[in-house]
Amino acid sequence: MEQILIVDGYNIIGAWPELSKLKDTDLEGARDGLIHMLAEFQSFSGMKVYLVFDAYMVPGLGKKYVQNKLAVLYTKEKETADERIERLVTSLMGRRKEIFVATSDMIEQHVIFGKGALRMPAKELLVKIKQNRKDVRERIIPETTTKRNPFGGKLSDEMKAELERWRRGE
């Protein structure tokens, strides 16, 4: 089953302490940080992730970018992120698809649940991302840090003795 995650960008930025603090001084930096975290999450989890931002008083048509293989969508001039998310859920809904929407907006959670998507509060997404990072670190750290010679553990005692005799020239 294909899993899809749709993220309400500014809602998540406001809900996560690290990004919320950053947005007060550097909104673009907070957006980039969220994009980076979600791109990592997408690459390891296998979920297709869509990140939706309000156009935030920017006139014009909505835009869609792909950054680090992550779909980043900006709404049209007079369209809210909630409206864009609802349209996206409707267009993506189908057989063998499981759609999650990450937002802490309770009204939006109820609306998308009514459309057949599953809700994911901002804090739950943060927990999933932290667990994802932990899993990645565990896979990257080589097992050889605990064993000096992993090859030696696979040899029989007779073979080890024979190799030691060869090493000494006997």
PDB file of C-alpha atoms in Angstrom:
ATOM      1  CA  MET A   1       0.000   0.000   0.000  1.00  0.00           C
ATOM      2  CA  GLU A   2       1.336   3.404  -0.975  1.00  0.00           C
ATOM      3  CA  GLN A   3       1.657   5.831   1.921  1.00  0.00           C
ATOM      4  CA  ILE A   4       1.402   9.575   1.383  1.00  0.00           C
ATOM      5  CA  LEU A   5       2.072  12.327   3.904  1.00  0.00           C
ATOM      6  CA  ILE A   6       0.740  15.862   3.380  1.00  0.00           C
ATOM      7  CA  VAL A   7       2.247  18.446   5.735  1.00  0.00           C
ATOM      8  CA  ASP A   8       0.750  21.838   6.635  1.00  0.00           C
ATOM      9  CA  GLY A   9       4.054  23.720   6.589  1.00  0.00           C
ATOM     10  CA  TYR A  10       3.448  26.844   8.690  1.00  0.00           C
ATOM     11  CA  ASN A  11       1.319  24.907  11.169  1.00  0.00           C
ATOM     12  CA  ILE A  12       4.169  22.446  11.754  1.00  0.00           C
ATOM     13  CA  ILE A  13       6.756  25.239  11.980  1.00  0.00           C
ATOM     14  CA  GLY A  14       4.616  26.898  14.666  1.00  0.00           C
ATOM     15  CA  ALA A  15       4.148  23.638  16.578  1.00  0.00           C
ATOM     16  CA  TRP A  16       7.765  22.432  16.720  1.00  0.00           C
ATOM     17  CA  PRO A  17       9.806  24.296  19.352  1.00  0.00           C
ATOM     18  CA  GLU A  18      13.060  24.414  17.372  1.00  0.00           C
ATOM     19  CA  LEU A  19      11.434  25.781  14.207  1.00  0.00           C
ATOM     20  CA  SER A  20       9.008  28.034  16.061  1.00  0.00           C
ATOM     21  CA  LYS A  21      11.890  29.824  17.754  1.00  0.00           C
ATOM     22  CA  LEU A  22      13.731  30.153  14.436  1.00  0.00           C
ATOM     23  CA  LYS A  23      10.712  31.542  12.529  1.00  0.00           C
ATOM     24  CA  ASP A  24      10.639  34.648  14.709  1.00  0.00           C
ATOM     25  CA  THR A  25      14.007  35.753  13.329  1.00  0.00           C
ATOM     26  CA  ASP A  26      14.405  33.749  10.100  1.00  0.00           C
ATOM     27  CA  LEU A  27      11.196  32.446   8.495  1.00  0.00           C
ATOM     28  CA  GLU A  28      13.054  31.276   5.389  1.00  0.00           C
ATOM     29  CA  GLY A  29      15.527  29.361   7.554  1.00  0.00           C
ATOM     30  CA  ALA A  30      12.638  27.680   9.389  1.00  0.00           C
ATOM     31  CA  ARG A  31      11.076  26.681   6.041  1.00  0.00           C
ATOM     32  CA  ASP A  32      14.400  25.325   4.784  1.00  0.00           C
ATOM     33  CA  GLY A  33      14.898  23.392   8.014  1.00  0.00           C
ATOM     34  CA  LEU A  34      11.473  21.780   7.680  1.00  0.00           C
ATOM     35  CA  ILE A  35      12.122  20.948   4.020  1.00  0.00           C
ATOM     36  CA  HIS A  36      15.438  19.312   4.944  1.00  0.00           C
ATOM     37  CA  MET A  37      13.889  17.243   7.768  1.00  0.00           C
ATOM     38  CA  LEU A  38      10.990  16.066   5.609  1.00  0.00           C
ATOM     39  CA  ALA A  39      13.274  15.218   2.675  1.00  0.00           C
ATOM     40  CA  GLU A  40      15.342  12.984   4.979  1.00  0.00           C
ATOM     41  CA  PHE A  41      12.164  11.430   6.377  1.00  0.00           C
ATOM     42  CA  GLN A  42      10.803  10.762   2.887  1.00  0.00           C
ATOM     43  CA  SER A  43      14.009   9.120   1.686  1.00  0.00           C
ATOM     44  CA  PHE A  44      14.229   6.707   4.611  1.00  0.00           C
ATOM     45  CA  SER A  45      10.550   6.018   5.332  1.00  0.00           C
ATOM     46  CA  GLY A  46       9.481   5.446   1.739  1.00  0.00           C
ATOM     47  CA  MET A  47       6.434   7.709   2.167  1.00  0.00           C
ATOM     48  CA  LYS A  48       5.719  10.252  -0.554  1.00  0.00           C
ATOM     49  CA  VAL A  49       5.678  13.653   1.180  1.00  0.00           C
ATOM     50  CA  TYR A  50       3.927  16.842   0.046  1.00  0.00           C
ATOM     51  CA  LEU A  51       4.707  20.034   1.957  1.00  0.00           C
ATOM     52  CA  VAL A  52       2.100  22.813   1.620  1.00  0.00           C
ATOM     53  CA  PHE A  53       2.728  26.473   2.484  1.00  0.00           C
ATOM     54  CA  ASP A  54       0.364  29.420   2.311  1.00  0.00           C
ATOM     55  CA  ALA A  55       1.546  31.882  -0.336  1.00  0.00           C
ATOM     56  CA  TYR A  56       1.811  34.288   2.608  1.00  0.00           C
ATOM     57  CA  MET A  57       0.716  37.526   0.991  1.00  0.00           C
ATOM     58  CA  VAL A  58       2.521  36.766  -2.259  1.00  0.00           C
ATOM     59  CA  PRO A  59       0.379  37.585  -5.293  1.00  0.00           C
ATOM     60  CA  GLY A  60       0.151  35.169  -8.181  1.00  0.00           C
ATOM     61  CA  LEU A  61      -0.599  31.591  -9.013  1.00  0.00           C
ATOM     62  CA  GLY A  62       0.321  28.737  -6.758  1.00  0.00           C
ATOM     63  CA  LYS A  63       3.644  27.078  -7.438  1.00  0.00           C
ATOM     64  CA  LYS A  64       4.988  23.580  -7.040  1.00  0.00           C
ATOM     65  CA  TYR A  65       8.682  22.910  -6.593  1.00  0.00           C
ATOM     66  CA  VAL A  66      10.658  19.754  -6.091  1.00  0.00           C
ATOM     67  CA  GLN A  67      13.456  20.306  -3.625  1.00  0.00           C
ATOM     68  CA  ASN A  68      15.577  17.357  -2.475  1.00  0.00           C
ATOM     69  CA  LYS A  69      12.961  15.090  -4.123  1.00  0.00           C
ATOM     70  CA  LEU A  70      10.318  16.625  -1.849  1.00  0.00           C
ATOM     71  CA  ALA A  71       7.205  18.189  -3.388  1.00  0.00           C
ATOM     72  CA  VAL A  72       6.836  21.718  -1.980  1.00  0.00           C
ATOM     73  CA  LEU A  73       3.572  23.466  -2.870  1.00  0.00           C
ATOM     74  CA  TYR A  74       2.688  27.131  -2.366  1.00  0.00           C
ATOM     75  CA  THR A  75      -0.963  28.117  -2.491  1.00  0.00           C
ATOM     76  CA  LYS A  76      -2.528  30.629  -4.856  1.00  0.00           C
ATOM     77  CA  GLU A  77      -2.912  34.233  -3.756  1.00  0.00           C
ATOM     78  CA  LYS A  78      -6.287  33.907  -1.965  1.00  0.00           C
ATOM     79  CA  GLU A  79      -6.130  30.220  -1.132  1.00  0.00           C
ATOM     80  CA  THR A  80      -5.338  28.850   2.310  1.00  0.00           C
ATOM     81  CA  ALA A  81      -3.082  25.888   2.953  1.00  0.00           C
ATOM     82  CA  ASP A  82      -6.099  24.058   4.394  1.00  0.00           C
ATOM     83  CA  GLU A  83      -8.010  24.443   1.115  1.00  0.00           C
ATOM     84  CA  ARG A  84      -4.999  23.237  -0.888  1.00  0.00           C
ATOM     85  CA  ILE A  85      -4.538  20.253   1.428  1.00  0.00           C
ATOM     86  CA  GLU A  86      -8.216  19.303   1.107  1.00  0.00           C
ATOM     87  CA  ARG A  87      -8.006  19.455  -2.713  1.00  0.00           C
ATOM     88  CA  LEU A  88      -4.801  17.433  -2.648  1.00  0.00           C
ATOM     89  CA  VAL A  89      -6.368  14.741  -0.442  1.00  0.00           C
ATOM     90  CA  THR A  90      -9.335  14.522  -2.819  1.00  0.00           C
ATOM     91  CA  SER A  91      -7.109  14.239  -5.904  1.00  0.00           C
ATOM     92  CA  LEU A  92      -4.740  11.657  -4.356  1.00  0.00           C
ATOM     93  CA  MET A  93      -7.393   9.465  -2.762  1.00  0.00           C
ATOM     94  CA  GLY A  94      -7.603   6.057  -4.352  1.00  0.00           C
ATOM     95  CA  ARG A  95      -7.321   2.352  -3.879  1.00  0.00           C
ATOM     96  CA  ARG A  96      -4.234   1.016  -2.153  1.00  0.00           C
ATOM     97  CA  LYS A  97      -3.327   4.495  -0.859  1.00  0.00           C
ATOM     98  CA  GLU A  98      -3.071   5.582   2.726  1.00  0.00           C
ATOM     99  CA  ILE A  99      -2.984   9.366   3.112  1.00  0.00           C
ATOM    100  CA  PHE A 100      -1.862  11.102   6.306  1.00  0.00           C
ATOM    101  CA  VAL A 101      -2.178  14.833   6.932  1.00  0.00           C
ATOM    102  CA  ALA A 102       0.187  16.360   9.493  1.00  0.00           C
ATOM    103  CA  THR A 103      -1.344  19.398  11.180  1.00  0.00           C
ATOM    104  CA  SER A 104      -2.310  20.457  14.689  1.00  0.00           C
ATOM    105  CA  ASP A 105      -5.324  22.387  13.383  1.00  0.00           C
ATOM    106  CA  MET A 106      -8.235  20.428  14.901  1.00  0.00           C
ATOM    107  CA  ILE A 107     -10.796  21.705  12.392  1.00  0.00           C
ATOM    108  CA  GLU A 108      -8.562  20.681   9.492  1.00  0.00           C
ATOM    109  CA  GLN A 109      -8.020  17.266  11.101  1.00  0.00           C
ATOM    110  CA  HIS A 110     -11.778  16.682  11.213  1.00  0.00           C
ATOM    111  CA  VAL A 111     -12.289  17.848   7.613  1.00  0.00           C
ATOM    112  CA  ILE A 112      -9.562  15.634   6.130  1.00  0.00           C
ATOM    113  CA  PHE A 113     -10.705  12.698   8.277  1.00  0.00           C
ATOM    114  CA  GLY A 114     -14.134  13.135   6.678  1.00  0.00           C
ATOM    115  CA  LYS A 115     -12.480  12.929   3.257  1.00  0.00           C
ATOM    116  CA  GLY A 116     -10.871   9.597   4.147  1.00  0.00           C
ATOM    117  CA  ALA A 117      -7.371  10.713   5.135  1.00  0.00           C
ATOM    118  CA  LEU A 118      -5.740   9.937   8.450  1.00  0.00           C
ATOM    119  CA  ARG A 119      -4.635  12.711  10.763  1.00  0.00           C
ATOM    120  CA  MET A 120      -1.198  13.056  12.280  1.00  0.00           C
ATOM    121  CA  PRO A 121      -0.652  15.718  14.944  1.00  0.00           C
ATOM    122  CA  ALA A 122       2.513  17.816  14.660  1.00  0.00           C
ATOM    123  CA  LYS A 123       4.066  16.270  17.775  1.00  0.00           C
ATOM    124  CA  GLU A 124       3.536  12.747  16.427  1.00  0.00           C
ATOM    125  CA  LEU A 125       5.292  13.671  13.190  1.00  0.00           C
ATOM    126  CA  LEU A 126       8.203  15.106  15.178  1.00  0.00           C
ATOM    127  CA  VAL A 127       8.475  11.840  17.137  1.00  0.00           C
ATOM    128  CA  LYS A 128       8.460   9.856  13.875  1.00  0.00           C
ATOM    129  CA  ILE A 129      11.191  12.062  12.388  1.00  0.00           C
ATOM    130  CA  LYS A 130      13.370  11.715  15.507  1.00  0.00           C
ATOM    131  CA  GLN A 131      12.902   7.935  15.475  1.00  0.00           C
ATOM    132  CA  ASN A 132      13.725   7.916  11.769  1.00  0.00           C
ATOM    133  CA  ARG A 133      17.001   9.784  12.437  1.00  0.00           C
ATOM    134  CA  LYS A 134      17.868   7.338  15.218  1.00  0.00           C
ATOM    135  CA  ASP A 135      17.253   4.373  12.891  1.00  0.00           C
ATOM    136  CA  VAL A 136      19.458   5.945  10.209  1.00  0.00           C
ATOM    137  CA  ARG A 137      22.298   6.515  12.701  1.00  0.00           C
ATOM    138  CA  GLU A 138      22.075   2.904  13.878  1.00  0.00           C
ATOM    139  CA  ARG A 139      22.381   1.662  10.301  1.00  0.00           C
ATOM    140  CA  ILE A 140      25.285   3.958   9.492  1.00  0.00           C
ATOM    141  CA  ILE A 141      27.449   3.201  12.525  1.00  0.00           C
ATOM    142  CA  PRO A 142      29.562   0.226  11.500  1.00  0.00           C
ATOM    143  CA  GLU A 143      29.347  -2.899  13.600  1.00  0.00           C
ATOM    144  CA  THR A 144      33.124  -3.190  13.481  1.00  0.00           C
ATOM    145  CA  THR A 145      33.510  -0.546  16.185  1.00  0.00           C
ATOM    146  CA  THR A 146      32.780  -3.201  18.794  1.00  0.00           C
ATOM    147  CA  LYS A 147      34.803  -6.006  17.211  1.00  0.00           C
ATOM    148  CA  ARG A 148      38.420  -5.538  16.260  1.00  0.00           C
ATOM    149  CA  ASN A 149      38.462  -8.359  13.725  1.00  0.00           C
ATOM    150  CA  PRO A 150      35.023  -9.509  12.592  1.00  0.00           C
ATOM    151  CA  PHE A 151      36.620 -11.931  10.113  1.00  0.00           C
ATOM    152  CA  GLY A 152      38.398 -13.812  12.925  1.00  0.00           C
ATOM    153  CA  GLY A 153      35.097 -14.568  14.630  1.00  0.00           C
ATOM    154  CA  LYS A 154      34.001 -16.621  11.626  1.00  0.00           C
ATOM    155  CA  LEU A 155      37.044 -18.932  11.549  1.00  0.00           C
ATOM    156  CA  SER A 156      37.352 -22.232  13.323  1.00  0.00           C
ATOM    157  CA  ASP A 157      40.043 -22.627  15.989  1.00  0.00           C
ATOM    158  CA  GLU A 158      42.037 -24.970  13.721  1.00  0.00           C
ATOM    159  CA  MET A 159      42.031 -22.412  10.889  1.00  0.00           C
ATOM    160  CA  LYS A 160      43.102 -19.634  13.269  1.00  0.00           C
ATOM    161  CA  ALA A 161      46.020 -21.791  14.486  1.00  0.00           C
ATOM    162  CA  GLU A 162      47.047 -22.602  10.898  1.00  0.00           C
ATOM    163  CA  LEU A 163      46.989 -18.925   9.889  1.00  0.00           C
ATOM    164  CA  GLU A 164      49.017 -17.991  12.977  1.00  0.00           C
ATOM    165  CA  ARG A 165      51.673 -20.603  11.993  1.00  0.00           C
ATOM    166  CA  TRP A 166      51.820 -19.124   8.481  1.00  0.00           C
ATOM    167  CA  ARG A 167      52.178 -15.615   9.913  1.00  0.00           C
ATOM    168  CA  ARG A 168      55.156 -16.741  11.991  1.00  0.00           C
ATOM    169  CA  GLY A 169      56.701 -18.561   9.057  1.00  0.00           C
ATOM    170  CA  GLU A 170      56.480 -22.032  10.596  1.00  0.00           C
TER     171      GLU A 170
END
